[in-house]
Tab-separated table of C-alpha atoms in Angstrom:
chain	number	residue	atom	x	y	z
R	1	MET	CA	64.944	202.582	115.454
R	2	SER	CA	66.003	200.251	112.673
R	3	SER	CA	63.669	199.550	109.803
R	4	GLU	CA	62.564	196.143	108.599
R	5	PHE	CA	64.799	196.678	105.547
R	6	ARG	CA	67.863	197.199	107.753
R	7	ARG	CA	66.958	194.145	109.858
R	8	THR	CA	66.677	191.996	106.722
R	9	LYS	CA	69.943	193.384	105.336
R	10	LEU	CA	71.882	192.751	108.533
R	11	GLN	CA	70.383	189.353	109.406
R	12	ALA	CA	72.868	187.545	107.144
R	13	MET	CA	75.752	189.416	108.756
R	14	PHE	CA	74.496	188.504	112.227
R	15	GLU	CA	74.309	184.846	111.212
R	16	ALA	CA	77.797	185.027	109.674
R	17	PHE	CA	79.242	186.589	112.839
R	18	ASP	CA	77.515	184.002	115.075
R	19	ALA	CA	80.227	181.363	114.595
R	20	ASP	CA	78.680	178.798	116.925
R	21	GLY	CA	75.111	179.390	115.710
R	22	ASN	CA	73.667	179.922	119.195
R	23	GLY	CA	71.662	183.020	118.231
R	24	TYR	CA	73.934	185.429	120.106
R	25	LEU	CA	77.136	187.280	119.353
R	26	GLU	CA	79.800	186.722	121.971
R	27	GLU	CA	83.460	187.609	122.222
R	28	ALA	CA	84.443	184.166	120.878
R	29	ASP	CA	82.471	184.909	117.703
R	30	PHE	CA	84.619	187.978	117.043
R	31	VAL	CA	87.782	185.992	117.723
R	32	ALA	CA	86.569	183.467	115.119
R	33	LEU	CA	85.769	186.310	112.699
R	34	ALA	CA	89.251	187.795	113.114
R	35	ASP	CA	90.760	184.336	112.568
R	36	ARG	CA	88.732	183.950	109.348
R	37	TRP	CA	89.989	187.313	108.071
R	38	GLY	CA	93.503	186.333	109.108
R	39	ARG	CA	93.492	183.662	106.394
R	40	LEU	CA	93.432	186.228	103.582
R	41	PRO	CA	96.713	186.339	101.619
R	42	ARG	CA	97.680	189.912	102.609
R	43	VAL	CA	96.852	189.368	106.267
R	44	ARG	CA	99.981	187.394	107.117
R	45	GLU	CA	100.451	186.399	110.733
R	46	GLY	CA	102.702	188.861	112.518
R	47	SER	CA	102.218	191.608	109.910
R	48	GLU	CA	101.060	195.149	110.663
R	49	LEU	CA	97.929	194.478	108.600
R	50	ALA	CA	97.171	191.324	110.599
R	51	ALA	CA	97.397	193.365	113.808
R	52	ARG	CA	95.064	196.018	112.341
R	53	VAL	CA	92.518	193.434	111.172
R	54	ASP	CA	92.612	191.689	114.532
R	55	GLY	CA	92.314	194.987	116.420
R	56	VAL	CA	89.456	196.338	114.330
R	57	LEU	CA	87.356	193.179	114.334
R	58	LYS	CA	87.857	192.410	118.012
R	59	GLY	CA	87.425	196.112	118.717
R	60	TRP	CA	83.879	195.882	117.405
R	61	TRP	CA	83.166	193.365	120.135
R	62	GLN	CA	84.353	195.973	122.646
R	63	HIS	CA	82.080	198.608	121.022
R	64	LEU	CA	79.116	196.240	121.119
R	65	SER	CA	79.617	195.095	124.675
R	66	ALA	CA	80.217	198.637	125.972
R	67	THR	CA	77.360	200.209	124.032
R	68	VAL	CA	74.481	197.744	123.808
R	69	ASP	CA	75.104	194.866	126.250
R	70	THR	CA	73.108	196.667	128.916
R	71	ASP	CA	72.645	193.615	131.133
R	72	GLY	CA	76.361	192.735	130.975
R	73	ASP	CA	75.774	189.081	130.120
R	74	GLY	CA	78.364	189.091	127.317
R	75	ARG	CA	75.757	188.195	124.698
R	76	ILE	CA	74.414	190.363	121.889
R	77	ASP	CA	71.206	189.465	120.080
R	78	MET	CA	69.926	190.816	116.768
R	79	ASP	CA	68.063	193.688	118.435
R	80	ASP	CA	71.269	194.686	120.240
R	81	LEU	CA	73.177	194.641	116.946
R	82	LEU	CA	70.534	196.859	115.364
R	83	ALA	CA	70.803	199.251	118.310
R	84	MET	CA	74.556	199.431	117.696
R	85	VAL	CA	74.001	200.081	113.996
R	86	ASP	CA	71.638	202.910	114.928
R	87	HIS	CA	74.556	204.311	116.973
R	88	LEU	CA	77.107	204.139	114.101
R	89	PRO	CA	76.390	207.631	112.693
R	90	THR	CA	77.750	209.030	115.975
R	91	ILE	CA	81.103	207.261	115.477
R	92	PRO	CA	81.898	207.703	111.774
R	93	GLU	CA	85.646	207.444	112.398
R	94	ALA	CA	85.225	203.846	113.610
R	95	VAL	CA	83.230	202.950	110.496
R	96	THR	CA	85.857	204.588	108.245
R	97	ALA	CA	88.738	202.888	110.070
R	98	THR	CA	87.028	199.544	109.559
R	99	ALA	CA	86.497	200.295	105.856
R	100	ASP	CA	90.192	201.182	105.444
R	101	THR	CA	91.330	198.015	107.186
R	102	ILE	CA	88.962	195.757	105.253
R	103	PHE	CA	89.993	197.472	102.003
R	104	ASP	CA	93.664	196.754	102.711
R	105	ALA	CA	92.901	193.158	103.693
R	106	VAL	CA	91.028	192.341	100.484
R	107	ASP	CA	93.215	194.394	98.099
R	108	GLU	CA	95.187	191.239	97.444
R	109	ASN	CA	97.627	192.710	94.914
R	110	ALA	CA	97.969	196.029	96.814
R	111	ASP	CA	97.117	198.097	93.737
R	112	GLY	CA	94.890	200.472	95.702
R	113	ARG	CA	91.627	199.249	94.230
R	114	ILE	CA	89.220	196.365	94.708
R	115	SER	CA	88.511	194.169	91.681
R	116	ARG	CA	85.447	191.996	91.147
R	117	GLY	CA	87.376	188.940	92.396
R	118	GLU	CA	88.671	190.754	95.467
R	119	HIS	CA	85.136	191.893	96.276
R	120	GLN	CA	83.966	188.279	95.967
R	121	ARG	CA	86.616	187.278	98.530
R	122	LEU	CA	85.326	190.015	100.849
R	123	VAL	CA	81.785	188.636	100.628
R	124	ASP	CA	82.901	185.031	101.061
R	125	THR	CA	85.147	185.934	103.999
R	126	TRP	CA	82.402	187.863	105.823
R	127	HIS	CA	79.955	185.024	105.377
R	128	GLY	CA	82.496	182.287	106.063
R	129	ARG	CA	81.445	180.421	102.935
R	130	PRO	CA	81.058	181.007	99.185
R	131	VAL	CA	78.132	183.302	98.356
R	132	ALA	CA	76.701	183.784	94.875
R	133	THR	CA	76.838	187.526	94.266
R	134	GLY	CA	75.353	187.742	90.758
R	135	GLY	CA	75.453	191.325	89.481
R	136	VAL	CA	76.229	192.901	92.860
R	137	PHE	CA	79.663	194.187	91.842
R	138	ASP	CA	78.217	195.968	88.808
R	139	ARG	CA	75.789	197.813	91.103
R	140	LEU	CA	78.625	198.794	93.442
R	141	ASP	CA	80.946	199.938	90.626
R	142	GLN	CA	79.047	203.151	89.943
R	143	ASP	CA	81.621	204.543	87.482
R	144	ALA	CA	81.850	201.172	85.646
R	145	ASP	CA	85.670	201.154	85.616
R	146	GLY	CA	85.844	197.574	86.899
R	147	TYR	CA	87.201	198.532	90.341
R	148	LEU	CA	86.262	200.132	93.629
R	149	SER	CA	88.646	202.879	94.707
R	150	ARG	CA	89.301	203.496	98.391
R	151	PRO	CA	86.864	206.477	98.488
R	152	GLU	CA	84.184	204.479	96.623
R	153	PHE	CA	84.704	201.563	98.995
R	154	ALA	CA	84.452	203.778	102.095
R	155	LEU	CA	81.195	205.325	100.880
R	156	LEU	CA	79.703	201.932	100.032
R	157	TRP	CA	80.862	200.478	103.364
R	158	THR	CA	79.240	203.337	105.268
R	159	GLN	CA	76.040	202.907	103.273
R	160	PHE	CA	75.961	199.208	104.097
R	161	TRP	CA	76.162	199.783	107.827
R	162	THR	CA	74.018	202.926	108.069
R	163	SER	CA	71.613	203.190	105.128
R	164	ASP	CA	67.910	202.544	105.351
R	165	ASP	CA	67.434	203.416	101.678
R	166	PRO	CA	67.075	200.252	99.556
R	167	ALA	CA	68.277	202.232	96.504
R	168	ASP	CA	71.741	202.875	98.003
R	169	PRO	CA	74.178	200.541	96.228
R	170	GLY	CA	76.273	200.100	99.380
R	171	ASN	CA	73.512	197.962	100.848
R	172	LEU	CA	74.892	195.208	98.605
R	173	MET	CA	78.483	195.579	99.819
R	174	CYS	CA	78.464	192.257	101.677
R	175	GLY	CA	76.458	190.401	99.045
R	176	PRO	CA	72.851	190.224	97.953
R	177	ILE	CA	70.339	191.093	100.641
R	178	GLY	CA	69.034	187.913	102.197
R	179	ALA	CA	72.243	185.981	101.378
R	180	GLY	CA	72.265	184.424	104.835
């Protein structure tokens, strides 16, 4: 059962995913999300990375509909999303595969690390609009080297989607909590 903290943290993501603002996630919302990610510079149409991004993001719709759309109406509400998030620890490979794909999509210069600016693009892309992130990157960059390595990113990504501990820095991976 998801906590109130997790609900608050994920509410902004739910709203960002709900492209038409109807209060439900539907397949078309994930198509719109994949299209939004497809506009990133490294995710060129027809590229292997574009296919991965498209497959991962639309694949989450398949996970949601197969796992939590128990009435088969093709609509996922916030409680359904939270039920899916509660299920994520049982499919860590899917969470890691998503982290790897998102990392590659936002690593604009392909240097194998995420800079402050690249992280900002991640946040803005998820939300579909510019989001003020304040000191979020400094909280994520635990070793203070100015970048997130692939292993750091994967850990933070997993924390975002699975942590109920407000002290975990990964909870800020997609921007400040309540940035909806």
